[in-house]
PDB file of C-alpha atoms and ligand atoms in Angstrom:
ATOM      1  CA  MET A   1     -43.099  16.397  37.953  1.00 65.00           C
ATOM      2  CA  GLY A   2     -41.097  20.018  37.804  1.00 85.00           C
ATOM      3  CA  THR A   3     -39.770  21.647  34.969  1.00 90.00           C
ATOM      4  CA  GLN A   4     -36.621  23.381  34.218  1.00 91.00           C
ATOM      5  CA  ALA A   5     -35.370  26.492  32.428  1.00 93.00           C
ATOM      6  CA  VAL A   6     -32.887  25.924  29.689  1.00 94.00           C
ATOM      7  CA  ASN A   7     -31.222  28.031  26.999  1.00 94.00           C
ATOM      8  CA  CYS A   8     -31.284  26.783  23.372  1.00 93.00           C
ATOM      9  CA  ASN A   9     -27.774  26.457  22.606  1.00 91.00           C
ATOM     10  CA  ASN A  10     -28.149  27.502  19.407  1.00 90.00           C
ATOM     11  CA  CYS A  11     -30.520  30.484  19.252  1.00 92.00           C
ATOM     12  CA  GLY A  12     -30.354  31.359  23.270  1.00 93.00           C
ATOM     13  CA  ALA A  13     -34.393  31.340  23.353  1.00 94.00           C
ATOM     14  CA  PRO A  14     -35.108  30.522  27.085  1.00 94.00           C
ATOM     15  CA  LEU A  15     -36.913  27.012  26.904  1.00 94.00           C
ATOM     16  CA  GLU A  16     -38.789  24.831  29.869  1.00 93.00           C
ATOM     17  CA  VAL A  17     -38.019  21.109  29.876  1.00 93.00           C
ATOM     18  CA  GLY A  18     -39.155  18.411  31.990  1.00 91.00           C
ATOM     19  CA  GLU A  19     -36.808  17.348  34.994  1.00 89.00           C
ATOM     20  CA  ALA A  20     -35.949  13.949  33.229  1.00 89.00           C
ATOM     21  CA  THR A  21     -36.439  15.041  29.386  1.00 91.00           C
ATOM     22  CA  LYS A  22     -33.021  14.275  27.308  1.00 92.00           C
ATOM     23  CA  TYR A  23     -34.082  15.486  24.233  1.00 92.00           C
ATOM     24  CA  ALA A  24     -36.094  18.833  23.119  1.00 92.00           C
ATOM     25  CA  THR A  25     -36.751  20.527  19.704  1.00 90.00           C
ATOM     26  CA  CYS A  26     -36.268  24.537  20.502  1.00 90.00           C
ATOM     27  CA  GLY A  27     -39.895  26.393  19.554  1.00 89.00           C
ATOM     28  CA  PHE A  28     -37.878  28.981  18.059  1.00 88.00           C
ATOM     29  CA  CYS A  29     -35.208  27.762  15.545  1.00 88.00           C
ATOM     30  CA  GLY A  30     -36.404  24.193  15.483  1.00 85.00           C
ATOM     31  CA  SER A  31     -32.968  23.061  16.910  1.00 88.00           C
ATOM     32  CA  GLN A  32     -32.872  19.201  17.716  1.00 89.00           C
ATOM     33  CA  LEU A  33     -31.398  19.370  21.305  1.00 92.00           C
ATOM     34  CA  GLU A  34     -29.593  17.090  24.015  1.00 92.00           C
ATOM     35  CA  ILE A  35     -30.787  18.238  27.334  1.00 93.00           C
ATOM     36  CA  LEU A  36     -27.712  17.944  29.615  1.00 93.00           C
ATOM     37  CA  ARG A  37     -27.499  18.007  33.449  1.00 92.00           C
ATOM     38  CA  SER A  38     -23.988  18.429  35.466  1.00 89.00           C
ATOM     39  CA  GLY A  39     -24.597  19.414  39.182  1.00 85.00           C
ATOM     40  CA  SER A  40     -27.548  22.212  39.218  1.00 84.00           C
ATOM     41  CA  ALA A  41     -26.578  23.418  36.071  1.00 90.00           C
ATOM     42  CA  VAL A  42     -28.813  22.661  32.937  1.00 93.00           C
ATOM     43  CA  TYR A  43     -27.627  23.198  29.559  1.00 93.00           C
ATOM     44  CA  SER A  44     -28.403  21.865  26.037  1.00 93.00           C
ATOM     45  CA  GLN A  45     -26.456  20.745  23.141  1.00 90.00           C
ATOM     46  CA  VAL A  46     -27.404  20.707  19.462  1.00 89.00           C
ATOM     47  CA  LEU A  47     -27.653  17.329  18.279  1.00 87.00           C
ATOM     48  CA  GLU A  48     -26.275  18.128  14.445  1.00 75.00           C
ATOM     49  CA  LYS A  49     -23.124  19.349  15.961  1.00 73.00           C
ATOM     50  CA  ILE A  50     -22.811  16.124  18.147  1.00 73.00           C
ATOM     51  CA  SER A  51     -23.550  13.933  14.791  1.00 76.00           C
ATOM     52  CA  ARG A  52     -20.903  16.237  12.897  1.00 77.00           C
ATOM     53  CA  ARG A  53     -17.954  15.317  15.565  1.00 79.00           C
ATOM     54  CA  THR A  54     -19.181  11.874  15.730  1.00 81.00           C
ATOM     55  CA  ALA A  55     -18.449  12.138  11.804  1.00 81.00           C
ATOM     56  CA  GLU A  56     -15.343  13.896  12.315  1.00 82.00           C
ATOM     57  CA  ILE A  57     -13.937  11.149  14.522  1.00 84.00           C
ATOM     58  CA  ALA A  58     -14.943   8.533  12.181  1.00 84.00           C
ATOM     59  CA  ASP A  59     -12.848  10.175   9.707  1.00 84.00           C
ATOM     60  CA  ASP A  60     -10.031  10.675  11.609  1.00 86.00           C
ATOM     61  CA  VAL A  61      -9.979   7.114  12.401  1.00 89.00           C
ATOM     62  CA  GLU A  62     -10.335   5.967   8.680  1.00 89.00           C
ATOM     63  CA  VAL A  63      -7.385   7.990   8.112  1.00 90.00           C
ATOM     64  CA  ILE A  64      -5.265   6.578  10.464  1.00 92.00           C
ATOM     65  CA  ARG A  65      -6.589   3.489   9.126  1.00 94.00           C
ATOM     66  CA  LEU A  66      -5.448   4.297   5.727  1.00 94.00           C
ATOM     67  CA  GLN A  67      -2.002   5.837   6.915  1.00 94.00           C
ATOM     68  CA  ASN A  68      -1.128   2.533   8.613  1.00 95.00           C
ATOM     69  CA  ASP A  69      -2.463   0.348   5.315  1.00 96.00           C
ATOM     70  CA  LEU A  70       0.074   2.671   3.545  1.00 95.00           C
ATOM     71  CA  GLU A  71       2.673   1.834   5.645  1.00 95.00           C
ATOM     72  CA  ARG A  72       1.955  -2.150   6.084  1.00 96.00           C
ATOM     73  CA  LEU A  73       1.987  -2.141   2.473  1.00 96.00           C
ATOM     74  CA  ASP A  74       5.453  -0.405   1.815  1.00 96.00           C
ATOM     75  CA  ARG A  75       6.621  -2.978   4.527  1.00 95.00           C
ATOM     76  CA  GLU A  76       5.316  -5.650   2.487  1.00 95.00           C
ATOM     77  CA  TRP A  77       6.567  -4.461  -0.877  1.00 95.00           C
ATOM     78  CA  LEU A  78      10.006  -4.439   0.904  1.00 92.00           C
ATOM     79  CA  LEU A  79       9.614  -8.278   1.784  1.00 92.00           C
ATOM     80  CA  GLU A  80       8.306  -9.491  -1.460  1.00 92.00           C
ATOM     81  CA  ARG A  81      10.830  -7.336  -2.922  1.00 90.00           C
ATOM     82  CA  GLU A  82      13.692  -9.306  -1.481  1.00 87.00           C
ATOM     83  CA  GLN A  83      12.303 -12.841  -3.122  1.00 86.00           C
ATOM     84  CA  HIS A  84      12.358 -10.970  -6.333  1.00 86.00           C
ATOM     85  CA  MET A  85      16.087  -9.812  -6.212  1.00 87.00           C
ATOM     86  CA  MET A  86      18.906 -11.770  -7.493  1.00 83.00           C
ATOM     87  CA  GLN A  87      22.136 -12.755  -6.014  1.00 80.00           C
ATOM     88  CA  GLY A  88      24.918 -11.625  -6.861  1.00 77.00           C
ATOM     89  CA  LYS A  89      28.575 -11.876  -5.714  1.00 77.00           C
ATOM     90  CA  HIS A  90      29.842 -11.281  -2.240  1.00 80.00           C
ATOM     91  CA  GLY A  91      25.839 -11.768  -1.306  1.00 79.00           C
ATOM     92  CA  ARG A  92      24.920  -8.491  -3.065  1.00 82.00           C
ATOM     93  CA  THR A  93      21.069  -8.660  -4.555  1.00 82.00           C
ATOM     94  CA  TYR A  94      20.052  -6.898  -7.382  1.00 83.00           C
ATOM     95  CA  ARG A  95      17.111  -6.445  -9.040  1.00 88.00           C
ATOM     96  CA  PRO A  96      16.430  -8.766 -12.088  1.00 89.00           C
ATOM     97  CA  SER A  97      16.440  -6.874 -15.546  1.00 91.00           C
ATOM     98  CA  ARG A  98      15.098  -8.349 -19.026  1.00 92.00           C
ATOM     99  CA  ALA A  99      17.843  -6.478 -20.760  1.00 93.00           C
ATOM    100  CA  VAL A 100      20.546  -8.069 -18.680  1.00 90.00           C
ATOM    101  CA  GLY A 101      19.023 -11.710 -18.921  1.00 92.00           C
ATOM    102  CA  VAL A 102      18.799 -11.231 -22.828  1.00 95.00           C
ATOM    103  CA  VAL A 103      22.574  -9.683 -23.227  1.00 95.00           C
ATOM    104  CA  GLY A 104      24.047 -12.056 -20.597  1.00 93.00           C
ATOM    105  CA  ALA A 105      22.626 -15.231 -22.636  1.00 95.00           C
ATOM    106  CA  ILE A 106      23.485 -13.800 -25.755  1.00 95.00           C
ATOM    107  CA  VAL A 107      27.090 -13.325 -24.587  1.00 95.00           C
ATOM    108  CA  MET A 108      27.105 -16.488 -22.931  1.00 94.00           C
ATOM    109  CA  ALA A 109      25.248 -18.793 -25.985  1.00 95.00           C
ATOM    110  CA  GLY A 110      28.275 -16.867 -28.431  1.00 95.00           C
ATOM    111  CA  PHE A 111      31.048 -17.923 -26.218  1.00 95.00           C
ATOM    112  CA  GLY A 112      29.512 -21.514 -26.121  1.00 94.00           C
ATOM    113  CA  ILE A 113      28.572 -21.898 -29.982  1.00 95.00           C
ATOM    114  CA  PHE A 114      32.472 -20.330 -30.242  1.00 95.00           C
ATOM    115  CA  TRP A 115      33.875 -23.020 -28.205  1.00 94.00           C
ATOM    116  CA  THR A 116      31.761 -25.807 -29.732  1.00 94.00           C
ATOM    117  CA  SER A 117      32.878 -24.636 -33.498  1.00 94.00           C
ATOM    118  CA  MET A 118      36.217 -24.337 -32.685  1.00 94.00           C
ATOM    119  CA  ALA A 119      36.214 -27.814 -31.100  1.00 93.00           C
ATOM    120  CA  ILE A 120      34.597 -29.724 -33.746  1.00 92.00           C
ATOM    121  CA  SER A 121      36.899 -27.718 -36.325  1.00 94.00           C
ATOM    122  CA  MET A 122      40.381 -28.841 -34.151  1.00 92.00           C
ATOM    123  CA  GLU A 123      38.441 -32.299 -33.972  1.00 90.00           C
ATOM    124  CA  ALA A 124      38.889 -32.084 -30.773  1.00 87.00           C
ATOM    125  CA  PRO A 125      37.388 -35.380 -28.309  1.00 90.00           C
ATOM    126  CA  PHE A 126      33.510 -35.260 -28.188  1.00 87.00           C
ATOM    127  CA  PHE A 127      33.147 -33.932 -24.721  1.00 90.00           C
ATOM    128  CA  PHE A 128      34.842 -30.670 -26.157  1.00 92.00           C
ATOM    129  CA  PRO A 129      31.943 -29.973 -28.559  1.00 91.00           C
ATOM    130  CA  LEU A 130      29.476 -31.151 -25.820  1.00 92.00           C
ATOM    131  CA  PHE A 131      30.580 -28.913 -23.307  1.00 92.00           C
ATOM    132  CA  GLY A 132      29.977 -26.083 -25.355  1.00 92.00           C
ATOM    133  CA  LEU A 133      26.422 -27.188 -26.321  1.00 93.00           C
ATOM    134  CA  VAL A 134      26.052 -27.799 -22.228  1.00 94.00           C
ATOM    135  CA  PHE A 135      26.914 -24.062 -22.331  1.00 92.00           C
ATOM    136  CA  ILE A 136      24.753 -22.817 -24.673  1.00 95.00           C
ATOM    137  CA  GLY A 137      21.877 -25.206 -22.923  1.00 95.00           C
ATOM    138  CA  MET A 138      22.680 -23.259 -19.547  1.00 94.00           C
ATOM    139  CA  ALA A 139      23.249 -19.711 -20.964  1.00 95.00           C
ATOM    140  CA  VAL A 140      19.432 -20.500 -22.388  1.00 96.00           C
ATOM    141  CA  ALA A 141      18.207 -21.664 -19.131  1.00 96.00           C
ATOM    142  CA  ILE A 142      19.749 -18.317 -17.017  1.00 93.00           C
ATOM    143  CA  GLY A 143      18.107 -16.215 -19.623  1.00 95.00           C
ATOM    144  CA  ILE A 144      14.774 -17.709 -19.518  1.00 95.00           C
ATOM    145  CA  SER A 145      14.673 -17.575 -15.595  1.00 93.00           C
ATOM    146  CA  THR A 146      16.272 -13.950 -15.489  1.00 93.00           C
ATOM    147  CA  VAL A 147      13.599 -12.570 -18.031  1.00 94.00           C
ATOM    148  CA  SER A 148      10.711 -14.351 -16.146  1.00 94.00           C
ATOM    149  CA  LYS A 149      12.174 -12.986 -12.335  1.00 93.00           C
ATOM    150  CA  ALA A 150      12.107  -9.233 -14.161  1.00 94.00           C
ATOM    151  CA  GLY A 151       8.638 -10.166 -15.169  1.00 94.00           C
ATOM    152  CA  SER A 152       7.366 -11.146 -12.006  1.00 93.00           C
ATOM    153  CA  TYR A 153       9.539  -8.453 -10.441  1.00 94.00           C
ATOM    154  CA  ALA A 154       7.592  -5.577 -12.758  1.00 94.00           C
ATOM    155  CA  ARG A 155       4.121  -7.117 -11.661  1.00 95.00           C
ATOM    156  CA  GLY A 156       4.686  -7.087  -8.420  1.00 95.00           C
ATOM    157  CA  GLU A 157       5.996  -3.496  -8.440  1.00 95.00           C
ATOM    158  CA  GLU A 158       2.856  -2.388 -10.698  1.00 96.00           C
ATOM    159  CA  ALA A 159       0.425  -4.148  -8.087  1.00 96.00           C
ATOM    160  CA  TYR A 160       2.242  -2.027  -5.178  1.00 96.00           C
ATOM    161  CA  HIS A 161       2.023   1.013  -7.025  1.00 97.00           C
ATOM    162  CA  SER A 162      -1.308   0.690  -8.118  1.00 97.00           C
ATOM    163  CA  ARG A 163      -3.003  -0.069  -4.502  1.00 96.00           C
ATOM    164  CA  ARG A 164      -0.450   2.656  -3.056  1.00 96.00           C
ATOM    165  CA  ARG A 165      -1.809   5.172  -5.273  1.00 96.00           C
ATOM    166  CA  SER A 166      -5.266   4.278  -4.955  1.00 96.00           C
ATOM    167  CA  ILE A 167      -4.714   4.419  -0.809  1.00 95.00           C
ATOM    168  CA  LEU A 168      -3.402   7.500  -1.383  1.00 94.00           C
ATOM    169  CA  ARG A 169      -6.094   8.640  -3.264  1.00 94.00           C
ATOM    170  CA  GLU A 170      -8.599   8.145  -0.566  1.00 92.00           C
ATOM    171  CA  LEU A 171      -6.352   9.554   1.749  1.00 91.00           C
ATOM    172  CA  GLN A 172      -6.317  13.127  -0.065  1.00 89.00           C
ATOM    173  CA  ALA A 173     -10.568  12.746  -0.590  1.00 88.00           C
ATOM    174  CA  ARG A 174     -10.524  12.228   3.326  1.00 83.00           C
ATOM    175  CA  GLN A 175      -8.207  15.069   4.191  1.00 77.00           C
ATOM    176  CA  ARG A 176     -10.162  17.417   1.527  1.00 73.00           C
ATOM    177  CA  GLY A 177     -13.415  16.274   3.153  1.00 62.00           C
ATOM    178  CA  SER A 178     -12.428  17.341   6.714  1.00 52.00           C
TER     179      SER A 178
HETATM  180 ZN1   ZN B 201     -33.303  27.474  19.184  1.00 61.87          ZN
END
């Protein structure tokens, strides 16, 4: 079996390798070399650099994966957000607010209490004060539902932001590293 002359790709030292040798160690600088053949040309490549390039590609793939995660998270939150939104007039949606729920319930209940006491003081037929009581009940129910929707919106939003922050942190760490 013949030998081939090849130069170390790291230090340029002349090396002799077997015709079928795929890997060699440079006797001068100690580099791990991969022996590559292209037609009649024989050359060497430092293995450490190859593995570094592979690590860079893996890093790039991870960055793309994280960017995709971020986009998907944003899309999912937009959809989830719709579920938390409340229907307003003319099909408009708005974000449920704890303050609006509480104030709205107080105003509605206040009207119900006013109505009921007026109906009682005027000795109106029973269904007049009863309507006022039903109105108060509705005010409390709508108030509780709005406050609870505001709570689940806030929890969903917090979960979204914390997941987003952790993906961004990972992305920044990757980009700093490469
Ligand atoms: Zn060398």
